[in-house]
Structure formats: C-alpha cells, structure tokens
Coordinates of N, CA and C and ligand atoms in Angstrom, one line a residue:
M79 N -62.9 77.7 119.8 CA -64.0 78.6 119.9 C -64.3 79.2 118.5
H80 N -65.5 79.2 118.2 CA -65.8 79.7 116.9 C -65.9 81.3 116.9
E81 N -65.7 81.9 115.8 CA -65.6 83.3 115.8 C -67.0 83.9 115.7
R82 N -67.2 85.0 116.5 CA -68.5 85.6 116.5 C -68.6 86.5 115.3
E83 N -69.8 86.8 114.8 CA -70.0 87.7 113.7 C -69.9 89.1 114.3
N84 N -69.2 90.0 113.5 CA -69.0 91.4 114.0 C -70.0 92.3 113.3
I85 N -70.8 93.0 114.1 CA -71.9 93.8 113.6 C -71.6 95.2 114.1
V86 N -71.4 96.1 113.2 CA -71.1 97.5 113.5 C -72.3 98.4 113.3
V87 N -72.7 99.1 114.4 CA -73.9 100.0 114.4 C -73.5 101.5 114.2
G88 N -74.3 102.2 113.4 CA -74.0 103.6 113.1 C -74.5 104.5 114.3
D89 N -74.4 105.8 114.1 CA -74.7 106.7 115.2 C -76.1 106.6 115.7
V90 N -76.3 106.2 117.0 CA -77.6 106.0 117.5 C -78.2 107.2 118.1
H91 N -77.4 108.1 118.7 CA -77.9 109.4 119.3 C -79.1 109.2 120.1
G92 N -79.1 108.3 121.1 CA -80.2 108.2 122.0 C -81.4 107.5 121.5
C93 N -81.4 107.0 120.3 CA -82.6 106.3 119.8 C -82.6 104.9 120.3
R94 N -82.9 104.7 121.6 CA -82.8 103.4 122.2 C -83.8 102.4 121.7
D95 N -85.0 102.9 121.4 CA -86.0 101.9 120.8 C -85.6 101.3 119.6
E96 N -85.0 102.1 118.7 CA -84.6 101.6 117.4 C -83.4 100.7 117.6
F97 N -82.5 101.0 118.5 CA -81.3 100.2 118.8 C -81.8 98.8 119.3
N98 N -82.8 98.8 120.2 CA -83.2 97.5 120.7 C -84.0 96.7 119.6
E99 N -84.7 97.4 118.7 CA -85.3 96.8 117.6 C -84.3 96.1 116.7
L100 N -83.2 96.8 116.5 CA -82.1 96.3 115.7 C -81.5 95.0 116.3
L101 N -81.3 95.0 117.6 CA -80.8 93.8 118.3 C -81.8 92.7 118.1
D102 N -83.1 93.0 118.2 CA -84.1 91.9 118.0 C -84.0 91.4 116.5
K103 N -83.8 92.3 115.6 CA -83.8 92.0 114.2 C -82.6 91.0 113.9
I104 N -81.5 91.2 114.6 CA -80.3 90.3 114.3 C -80.4 89.1 115.3
K105 N -81.5 89.0 116.1 CA -81.6 88.0 117.1 C -80.3 87.9 117.9
Y106 N -80.0 89.0 118.5 CA -78.7 89.2 119.2 C -78.4 88.1 120.2
D107 N -77.3 87.5 120.1 CA -76.9 86.5 121.1 C -75.4 86.7 121.3
P108 N -75.0 87.1 122.5 CA -73.6 87.5 122.8 C -72.6 86.3 122.4
K109 N -73.1 85.1 122.4 CA -72.2 84.0 122.0 C -71.9 84.0 120.5
Q110 N -72.9 84.6 119.7 CA -72.8 84.5 118.3 C -72.4 85.8 117.7
H111 N -72.7 86.9 118.4 CA -72.5 88.3 117.8 C -71.7 89.1 118.7
R112 N -70.8 89.9 118.0 CA -70.1 91.0 118.7 C -70.6 92.3 118.1
V113 N -71.3 93.1 118.9 CA -71.9 94.3 118.4 C -70.9 95.5 118.8
L114 N -70.6 96.3 117.8 CA -69.7 97.4 118.0 C -70.4 98.7 117.6
L115 N -70.1 99.8 118.2 CA -70.7 101.1 117.8 C -69.7 102.1 117.4
V116 N -70.0 102.9 116.4 CA -69.1 103.9 115.9 C -69.1 105.3 116.6
G117 N -69.8 105.3 117.8 CA -69.8 106.6 118.6 C -71.0 107.4 118.3
D118 N -71.1 108.6 119.0 CA -72.3 109.4 118.9 C -73.5 108.6 119.4
I119 N -73.4 108.0 120.5 CA -74.5 107.3 121.1 C -75.3 108.4 121.9
L120 N -74.7 109.5 122.4 CA -75.3 110.5 123.2 C -76.1 111.5 122.3
D121 N -76.9 112.4 123.0 CA -77.5 113.6 122.5 C -78.6 113.4 121.5
R122 N -79.6 114.3 121.6 CA -80.7 114.4 120.6 C -81.8 113.5 120.7
G123 N -81.6 112.2 120.9 CA -82.7 111.2 120.9 C -83.4 111.2 122.3
T124 N -84.3 110.3 122.5 CA -85.2 110.3 123.7 C -84.5 109.8 124.9
D125 N -83.5 108.8 124.8 CA -83.0 108.2 126.0 C -81.5 108.0 125.9
P126 N -80.7 109.0 125.6 CA -79.3 108.8 125.4 C -78.5 108.2 126.6
V127 N -78.9 108.7 127.8 CA -78.1 108.2 129.0 C -78.5 106.7 129.3
G128 N -79.8 106.4 129.1 CA -80.3 105.1 129.3 C -79.6 104.1 128.3
L129 N -79.5 104.6 127.1 CA -78.8 103.9 126.0 C -77.3 103.6 126.4
L130 N -76.7 104.7 126.9 CA -75.3 104.5 127.3 C -75.1 103.4 128.4
K131 N -76.0 103.5 129.4 CA -76.0 102.5 130.5 C -76.2 101.1 130.0
Q132 N -77.2 101.0 129.0 CA -77.4 99.7 128.4 C -76.2 99.1 127.7
I133 N -75.6 100.0 126.9 CA -74.4 99.6 126.2 C -73.2 99.2 127.1
R134 N -73.1 100.0 128.2 CA -72.1 99.6 129.2 C -72.4 98.3 129.8
K135 N -73.6 98.1 130.2 CA -74.0 96.8 130.9 C -73.8 95.6 130.0
M136 N -74.1 95.8 128.7 CA -74.0 94.7 127.7 C -72.5 94.5 127.3
E137 N -71.7 95.4 127.8 CA -70.2 95.4 127.5 C -70.0 95.4 126.0
L138 N -70.7 96.2 125.2 CA -70.4 96.3 123.8 C -69.2 97.2 123.5
D139 N -68.6 97.0 122.4 CA -67.4 97.8 122.0 C -67.8 99.1 121.3
C140 N -67.2 100.1 121.7 CA -67.6 101.4 121.1 C -66.4 102.3 120.9
V141 N -66.4 103.2 120.0 CA -65.4 104.2 119.9 C -66.0 105.6 120.3
L142 N -65.1 106.5 120.6 CA -65.5 107.8 121.1 C -66.0 108.6 119.9
G143 N -67.2 109.3 120.0 CA -67.7 110.2 119.0 C -67.5 111.6 119.5
N144 N -67.7 112.6 118.5 CA -67.5 114.0 118.9 C -68.6 114.4 120.0
H145 N -69.7 113.8 120.0 CA -70.7 114.1 121.0 C -70.3 113.7 122.4
E146 N -69.7 112.5 122.5 CA -69.2 112.0 123.8 C -68.1 112.9 124.2
E147 N -67.2 113.3 123.3 CA -66.0 114.1 123.7 C -66.5 115.4 124.2
K148 N -67.6 116.0 123.6 CA -68.1 117.3 124.1 C -68.7 117.2 125.5
A149 N -69.5 116.1 125.7 CA -70.1 115.9 127.0 C -69.0 115.8 128.1
L150 N -68.0 115.0 127.8 CA -66.8 114.8 128.7 C -66.1 116.1 129.0
R151 N -65.9 116.9 128.0 CA -65.2 118.2 128.1 C -66.0 119.2 129.0
W152 N -67.4 119.2 128.8 CA -68.2 120.1 129.6 C -68.2 119.6 131.1
R153 N -68.3 118.3 131.3 CA -68.2 117.9 132.7 C -66.9 118.1 133.4
K154 N -65.8 118.1 132.6 CA -64.5 118.5 133.2 C -64.5 119.9 133.6
Y155 N -65.0 120.8 132.8 CA -65.1 122.2 133.1 C -66.0 122.4 134.3
E156 N -67.1 121.7 134.4 CA -68.0 121.8 135.6 C -67.3 121.4 136.9
A157 N -66.5 120.3 136.8 CA -65.8 119.8 137.9 C -64.7 120.9 138.4
L158 N -64.1 121.5 137.3 CA -63.1 122.5 137.6 C -63.7 123.8 138.3
R159 N -64.9 124.1 137.8 CA -65.6 125.2 138.4 C -66.0 125.0 139.8
D160 N -66.4 123.7 140.1 CA -66.7 123.4 141.5 C -65.5 123.5 142.4
L161 N -64.3 123.2 141.8 CA -63.1 123.3 142.6 C -62.5 124.7 142.8
T162 N -62.6 125.4 141.7 CA -61.8 126.7 141.6 C -62.7 127.9 141.5
G163 N -64.0 127.7 141.2 CA -64.9 128.9 140.9 C -64.8 129.4 139.5
Q164 N -63.9 128.9 138.8 CA -63.6 129.4 137.4 C -64.8 129.0 136.5
D165 N -65.3 130.0 135.7 CA -66.5 129.8 134.8 C -66.2 128.7 133.8
N166 N -67.3 128.0 133.6 CA -67.3 127.0 132.5 C -67.4 127.7 131.1
P167 N -66.4 127.7 130.3 CA -66.5 128.4 129.0 C -67.4 127.8 128.0
M168 N -67.9 126.6 128.3 CA -68.8 125.9 127.4 C -70.3 126.1 127.8
K169 N -71.2 126.2 126.8 CA -72.6 126.3 127.2 C -73.4 125.2 126.5
P170 N -74.1 124.4 127.2 CA -74.9 123.4 126.5 C -75.9 124.0 125.5
P171 N -76.2 123.4 124.4 CA -77.0 124.1 123.4 C -78.5 124.2 123.8
S172 N -78.9 123.4 124.8 CA -80.3 123.5 125.3 C -80.3 123.0 126.8
D173 N -81.5 123.3 127.4 CA -81.7 122.9 128.8 C -81.7 121.3 128.9
D174 N -82.3 120.7 127.9 CA -82.4 119.3 127.8 C -81.0 118.7 127.8
R175 N -80.1 119.3 126.9 CA -78.8 118.8 126.8 C -78.0 118.9 128.1
R176 N -78.2 120.1 128.8 CA -77.6 120.3 130.1 C -78.0 119.2 131.1
K177 N -79.3 118.9 131.1 CA -79.8 117.9 132.0 C -79.2 116.5 131.7
E178 N -79.1 116.3 130.4 CA -78.6 115.0 130.0 C -77.1 114.9 130.4
W179 N -76.3 115.9 130.1 CA -74.9 115.8 130.5 C -74.7 115.8 132.0
E180 N -75.6 116.5 132.8 CA -75.5 116.5 134.2 C -75.8 115.1 134.8
S181 N -76.7 114.4 134.1 CA -77.2 113.1 134.7 C -76.2 112.0 134.4
L182 N -75.1 112.2 133.7 CA -74.1 111.2 133.5 C -73.4 110.9 134.9
S183 N -73.4 109.6 135.3 CA -72.8 109.3 136.6 C -71.3 109.2 136.5
K184 N -70.7 109.1 137.6 CA -69.2 108.9 137.7 C -68.8 107.7 136.8
N185 N -69.6 106.6 136.9 CA -69.2 105.4 136.1 C -69.4 105.6 134.6
D186 N -70.5 106.4 134.3 CA -70.7 106.7 132.9 C -69.5 107.5 132.3
L187 N -69.1 108.5 133.1 CA -67.9 109.3 132.7 C -66.7 108.5 132.6
H188 N -66.5 107.6 133.5 CA -65.3 106.8 133.5 C -65.3 105.9 132.2
W189 N -66.4 105.3 131.9 CA -66.5 104.5 130.7 C -66.3 105.3 129.5
L190 N -66.9 106.5 129.4 CA -66.7 107.4 128.3 C -65.3 107.8 128.1
S191 N -64.6 108.1 129.2 CA -63.2 108.6 129.0 C -62.3 107.5 128.7
N192 N -62.7 106.3 128.8 CA -61.8 105.1 128.4 C -62.1 104.6 127.0
L193 N -63.1 105.3 126.3 CA -63.4 104.8 124.9 C -62.2 105.1 124.0
P194 N -61.8 104.1 123.2 CA -60.7 104.4 122.2 C -61.2 105.2 121.0
L195 N -60.3 105.8 120.3 CA -60.6 106.5 119.1 C -60.7 105.6 117.9
I196 N -59.8 104.6 117.9 CA -59.8 103.6 116.8 C -59.9 102.3 117.5
R197 N -60.6 101.4 116.9 CA -60.7 100.0 117.5 C -60.5 99.0 116.3
L198 N -59.6 98.1 116.6 CA -59.5 97.0 115.6 C -60.6 96.0 115.8
I199 N -61.3 95.7 114.7 CA -62.3 94.7 114.8 C -61.7 93.3 114.6
K200 N -61.1 93.1 113.4 CA -60.4 91.9 113.1 C -59.6 92.1 111.8
D201 N -58.7 91.2 111.5 CA -57.9 91.3 110.3 C -57.5 92.8 110.1
N202 N -57.9 93.3 108.9 CA -57.5 94.8 108.7 C -58.8 95.6 108.7
W203 N -59.8 95.2 109.5 CA -61.0 96.0 109.7 C -60.9 96.8 111.0
Y204 N -61.2 98.1 110.9 CA -61.2 99.0 112.0 C -62.5 99.9 112.0
I205 N -62.8 100.4 113.2 CA -63.9 101.4 113.3 C -63.3 102.7 113.9
V206 N -63.8 103.8 113.4 CA -63.5 105.1 113.9 C -64.9 105.9 113.9
H207 N -64.9 107.0 114.6 CA -66.2 107.7 114.5 C -66.4 108.5 113.2
A208 N -65.4 109.3 112.8 CA -65.6 110.2 111.6 C -64.8 109.7 110.5
G209 N -63.5 109.5 110.7 CA -62.6 109.0 109.6 C -61.2 109.2 109.8
L210 N -60.4 109.1 108.8 CA -58.9 109.2 108.9 C -58.4 110.2 107.8
E211 N -57.3 110.7 108.0 CA -56.7 111.7 107.1 C -55.8 110.9 106.1
P212 N -56.2 110.9 104.8 CA -55.5 110.1 103.8 C -54.0 110.4 103.7
A213 N -53.6 111.7 103.9 CA -52.3 112.1 103.7 C -51.4 111.7 104.9
V214 N -52.0 111.3 106.0 CA -51.2 111.0 107.2 C -51.2 109.5 107.4
K215 N -50.0 109.0 107.8 CA -49.9 107.6 108.0 C -50.8 107.1 109.1
F216 N -51.4 105.9 108.9 CA -52.3 105.3 109.8 C -51.9 105.5 111.3
E217 N -50.6 105.2 111.6 CA -50.1 105.3 112.9 C -50.0 106.7 113.5
D218 N -50.0 107.7 112.6 CA -49.7 109.1 113.0 C -50.9 110.0 112.9
Q219 N -52.1 109.4 112.9 CA -53.3 110.3 112.7 C -53.5 111.3 113.9
D220 N -54.0 112.4 113.6 CA -54.3 113.4 114.6 C -55.6 113.0 115.3
L221 N -55.4 112.9 116.6 CA -56.5 112.3 117.4 C -57.8 113.1 117.4
A222 N -57.7 114.4 117.4 CA -58.9 115.3 117.4 C -59.6 115.2 116.0
R223 N -58.9 114.9 115.0 CA -59.5 114.8 113.7 C -60.3 113.5 113.4
I224 N -59.9 112.5 114.1 CA -60.5 111.2 113.9 C -62.0 111.2 114.2
I225 N -62.4 112.1 115.1 CA -63.8 112.2 115.5 C -64.6 113.3 114.8
R226 N -63.9 114.0 113.9 CA -64.5 115.1 113.2 C -64.4 115.2 111.7
I227 N -63.3 114.6 111.1 CA -63.0 114.8 109.7 C -64.2 114.4 108.8
R228 N -64.3 115.3 107.8 CA -65.2 115.0 106.7 C -64.5 115.2 105.4
Y229 N -63.9 116.4 105.2 CA -63.4 116.8 103.9 C -61.8 116.9 103.9
V230 N -61.3 116.6 102.7 CA -59.8 116.7 102.6 C -59.5 117.4 101.3
D231 N -58.3 118.0 101.2 CA -58.0 118.7 99.9 C -57.4 117.7 98.9
K232 N -56.9 118.2 97.8 CA -56.5 117.3 96.7 C -55.3 116.5 97.1
D233 N -54.6 116.9 98.2 CA -53.4 116.1 98.7 C -53.8 115.1 99.8
G234 N -55.1 115.2 100.2 CA -55.6 114.2 101.2 C -55.4 114.8 102.6
H235 N -55.1 116.1 102.7 CA -55.0 116.7 104.0 C -56.4 117.2 104.5
Y236 N -56.5 117.2 105.8 CA -57.8 117.7 106.5 C -58.1 119.1 106.1
V237 N -59.4 119.3 105.8 CA -59.9 120.7 105.6 C -61.0 121.0 106.6
K238 N -60.8 122.1 107.3 CA -61.8 122.5 108.3 C -62.9 123.2 107.6
P239 N -64.2 122.7 107.6 CA -65.3 123.4 107.0 C -65.7 124.6 107.7
K240 N -66.0 125.7 106.9 CA -66.4 126.9 107.6 C -68.0 127.0 107.6
T241 N -68.6 126.3 106.7 CA -70.1 126.3 106.6 C -70.5 124.8 106.6
K242 N -71.8 124.6 106.4 CA -72.3 123.2 106.3 C -72.0 122.6 104.9
E243 N -71.7 123.5 103.9 CA -71.4 123.0 102.6 C -70.0 122.4 102.5
T244 N -69.9 121.6 101.4 CA -68.6 121.0 101.2 C -67.6 122.1 100.8
P245 N -66.5 122.3 101.5 CA -65.6 123.4 101.1 C -65.1 123.2 99.7
E246 N -65.0 124.3 99.0 CA -64.6 124.3 97.6 C -63.3 123.6 97.3
G247 N -63.3 122.7 96.3 CA -62.1 122.0 95.9 C -61.8 120.8 96.8
S248 N -62.6 120.6 97.8 CA -62.3 119.4 98.7 C -63.3 118.3 98.4
E249 N -62.9 117.1 98.9 CA -63.8 116.0 98.8 C -63.9 115.1 100.0
F250 N -64.8 114.2 100.1 CA -65.0 113.4 101.3 C -63.7 112.5 101.5
W251 N -63.3 112.4 102.7 CA -62.0 111.7 103.0 C -62.0 110.2 102.5
A252 N -63.2 109.5 102.6 CA -63.1 108.1 102.4 C -62.8 107.7 101.0
G253 N -63.2 108.6 100.0 CA -62.9 108.3 98.6 C -61.4 108.4 98.3
R254 N -60.7 109.1 99.2 CA -59.2 109.3 99.0 C -58.4 108.4 99.9
W255 N -59.0 107.6 100.7 CA -58.2 106.7 101.6 C -57.5 105.6 100.8
E256 N -56.2 105.5 100.9 CA -55.5 104.5 100.1 C -54.8 103.5 100.9
Q257 N -54.7 103.7 102.2 CA -53.9 102.7 103.0 C -54.7 101.4 103.2
P258 N -53.9 100.3 103.4 CA -54.6 99.0 103.3 C -55.3 98.6 104.6
Y259 N -56.2 99.5 105.1 CA -57.0 99.2 106.2 C -58.5 99.5 105.9
N260 N -59.3 98.6 106.1 CA -60.8 98.8 105.9 C -61.3 99.6 107.1
I261 N -62.1 100.6 106.8 CA -62.6 101.5 107.8 C -64.2 101.5 107.8
I262 N -64.8 101.3 109.0 CA -66.2 101.5 109.1 C -66.4 102.7 110.0
F263 N -67.2 103.6 109.6 CA -67.3 104.9 110.2 C -68.7 105.5 110.3
G264 N -68.9 106.5 111.1 CA -70.2 107.2 111.2 C -70.0 108.6 110.9
H265 N -70.7 109.5 111.7 CA -70.5 110.9 111.7 C -71.1 111.6 110.5
Q266 N -70.8 111.2 109.3 CA -71.3 111.8 108.1 C -72.6 111.1 107.8
R267 N -73.7 111.9 107.8 CA -75.0 111.3 107.6 C -75.3 111.1 106.1
F268 N -75.6 109.8 105.7 CA -76.0 109.5 104.4 C -77.4 109.0 104.4
D269 N -78.1 109.1 103.2 CA -79.5 108.6 103.1 C -79.5 107.1 103.3
S270 N -78.5 106.4 102.8 CA -78.4 105.0 102.9 C -76.9 104.7 103.1
Q271 N -76.5 103.4 103.5 CA -75.1 103.1 103.7 C -74.3 103.5 102.5
Q272 N -73.0 103.9 102.7 CA -72.2 104.3 101.6 C -70.9 103.4 101.6
I273 N -70.7 102.8 100.5 CA -69.5 101.9 100.4 C -68.5 102.5 99.4
F274 N -67.3 102.7 99.9 CA -66.2 103.3 99.1 C -65.3 102.1 98.8
K275 N -65.3 101.7 97.5 CA -64.4 100.6 97.1 C -63.1 101.3 96.6
N276 N -62.1 101.3 97.4 CA -60.9 101.9 97.0 C -59.9 100.8 96.5
K277 N -58.7 101.3 96.0 CA -57.8 100.3 95.4 C -57.3 99.3 96.5
N278 N -57.0 99.8 97.7 CA -56.4 98.9 98.7 C -57.3 98.7 99.9
N279 N -58.5 99.1 99.9 CA -59.4 99.0 101.0 C -60.8 99.2 100.7
I280 N -61.7 99.0 101.7 CA -63.1 99.3 101.6 C -63.4 100.2 102.8
C281 N -64.1 101.3 102.5 CA -64.6 102.1 103.7 C -66.1 102.1 103.6
I282 N -66.7 102.0 104.8 CA -68.2 101.9 104.8 C -68.8 102.9 105.8
G283 N -69.6 103.8 105.3 CA -70.3 104.8 106.2 C -71.6 104.2 106.6
V284 N -71.9 104.2 108.0 CA -73.1 103.5 108.5 C -74.0 104.5 109.3
D285 N -73.7 105.8 109.2 CA -74.6 106.7 109.8 C -75.7 107.1 108.8
T286 N -76.9 106.6 109.1 CA -78.0 106.9 108.2 C -79.1 107.7 108.9
G287 N -78.7 108.6 109.8 CA -79.5 109.6 110.4 C -80.8 109.1 111.1
C288 N -80.7 108.1 111.9 CA -81.9 107.6 112.7 C -82.6 108.7 113.4
V289 N -81.8 109.5 114.2 CA -82.3 110.6 115.0 C -83.0 111.7 114.2
F290 N -82.6 111.8 112.9 CA -83.3 112.7 112.0 C -84.5 112.1 111.3
G291 N -84.9 110.9 111.8 CA -86.1 110.3 111.2 C -85.9 109.4 110.0
N292 N -84.6 109.1 109.7 CA -84.4 108.2 108.6 C -84.3 106.7 109.1
M293 N -83.1 106.2 109.3 CA -83.0 104.8 109.8 C -81.7 104.6 110.5
L294 N -81.7 103.5 111.3 CA -80.5 103.0 112.0 C -79.9 101.9 111.2
T295 N -78.6 102.0 110.9 CA -78.0 101.0 110.0 C -76.9 100.3 110.8
A296 N -76.8 98.9 110.5 CA -75.6 98.2 111.0 C -75.1 97.3 109.9
Y297 N -73.8 97.0 110.0 CA -73.1 96.2 109.0 C -72.5 94.9 109.6
N298 N -72.9 93.8 109.0 CA -72.4 92.5 109.5 C -71.2 92.2 108.6
I299 N -70.0 92.2 109.1 CA -68.8 92.0 108.3 C -68.7 90.6 107.7
E300 N -69.0 89.6 108.5 CA -68.8 88.2 108.0 C -69.8 87.9 106.9
R301 N -71.0 88.4 107.1 CA -72.1 88.1 106.1 C -72.1 89.1 105.0
N302 N -71.3 90.2 105.1 CA -71.3 91.3 104.2 C -72.8 91.8 103.9
E303 N -73.4 92.1 105.0 CA -74.9 92.4 105.0 C -75.2 93.6 105.8
F304 N -76.1 94.4 105.3 CA -76.6 95.5 106.1 C -77.9 95.2 106.8
I305 N -78.1 95.7 108.0 CA -79.3 95.5 108.8 C -79.9 96.9 109.1
Q306 N -81.2 97.1 108.8 CA -81.7 98.4 109.0 C -83.0 98.5 109.7
V307 N -83.2 99.5 110.5 CA -84.4 99.7 111.2 C -84.9 101.1 111.0
K308 N -86.1 101.3 110.6 CA -86.7 102.6 110.3 C -86.9 103.4 111.6
A309 N -86.6 104.7 111.6 CA -86.8 105.5 112.8 C -88.3 105.6 113.0
K310 N -88.7 105.6 114.3 CA -90.1 105.7 114.6 C -90.7 107.1 114.3
K311 N -89.8 108.1 114.5 CA -90.2 109.5 114.2 C -88.9 110.3 114.0
T312 N -89.1 111.6 113.7 CA -88.0 112.5 113.6 C -87.8 113.1 115.1
Y313 N -86.7 112.8 115.6 CA -86.4 113.2 117.0 C -85.7 114.6 117.1
Y314 N -85.0 114.9 116.0 CA -84.2 116.1 116.0 C -84.1 116.7 114.6
K315 N -84.2 118.0 114.5 CA -84.1 118.7 113.2 C -83.0 119.7 113.3
R316 N -82.3 119.9 112.2 CA -81.2 120.9 112.2 C -81.9 122.3 112.2
Ligands
LIG44 MN1 -70.5 112.8 115.0

C-alpha cells in the first residue's frame, strides 16, 4: 500500500466553507490524503457543530484544542447540575456560544472526549494544539499546557501570561524547542505560516486566523508545501 500524503490543517473555528474550499483545493481523496487538524475546530465561526460532525463523519484525525476542552468542561458541569442541582461555575461568553455548546450531541461529546492531546503523524512528526514545554521531556509534558502554551522563560519553562502581551523576558516556545521531534501546531495566530528551524527539529505554526478574516492554512508534509484559502469575511473580532 502506498503512503498517503499527510496534510495538517490549522485552527478552523467553525469556518466550514473555507475548510471545504481547502479540501477542494487539495482535491481531497481519502485514498491519497490523510487530513489532520490541530484542534480549535469549535467556536466563533458560522457552523462549528456542523464542521465537527463533518470531521467526525470523514473520520479525520484531530487533536484536542483549548476550545474543545472548554466546551467539554461546560457540558460536564451542566450534566452535574442536572444530577445534583449544583450551579455550573462556568458561564458561556455569549448566548450563541451557549447554544452551540448545548447543541453538541452525545456522540459529538464522546468523540471530543476521546481526542488525543498529541498525535503521531509519521516518523518524528507530531501534532499538538498549542505546543510543548522545552524544559520538560517529551514523555513528561504537562497535559493542560499542551493546549495552551505560548511563552517560556529563559530556561524553557512555561510562563503563564497575565495580559495579551508577551510576558517580559519570555519568548515563544517553538524557538526554544530542542528535542528531536518535529511539531506542527496551531493556537498562536500568525499572519502567515511560521517555520521554526531549530537544531534538532522543525516546528511549524499553521494557525493563520481564518475566523479573524485572514486565511486557513494547511501543510502537506510529503510535498513540503502550504495550501491556503482566504477567509470569506471576518467572523470574529477580539
Ligand atoms: Mn487555541
């Protein structure tokens, strides 16, 4: 059997039209292509739940993003409230978000709760949602940080940002990653794809802010090629 080409798609955030346009652009054929997603398929865009169902149906490989984790956590609290009457300590940021999270079916939730945090693509290529902590061994990564990390201190330890700005004296994790694993990640929005050529690995950021009106990016590992689709509009503003 010949090997399929691995194509990793950045944060889609419910931009289903652009996602399907991307599939058209690569002339998606499940016999030839394996499409993987770096997480954050939910929230903000026009059809996040429809997108999730499509991805489930297509049996694409995905890792958990912080937005999926949050939806799951909220639904767990809702279920607990139904059972015990205990208040849900989380509040959806908007009515639309609440409706979206409420509309996730049992099967959607089951699929979401089974998403891995790290997925091996092939050889030494992996996908994660946000990143890895350079100071910590690959095998010992903190699971909660994999979906959130952005910045690290000079020793490569996780830094929790207090504002939207880069915390003083810190830098982006991918530039400090030295372990011999190539990582493709999302979460951190760049204007265009970001390639970190480190001594022992390559890290590639593929979130190019489609939902913010920029573009949806995918990376084809075998061809070493980026595929991009322009956002039809700005769906969400900070
Ligand atoms: Mn994210």
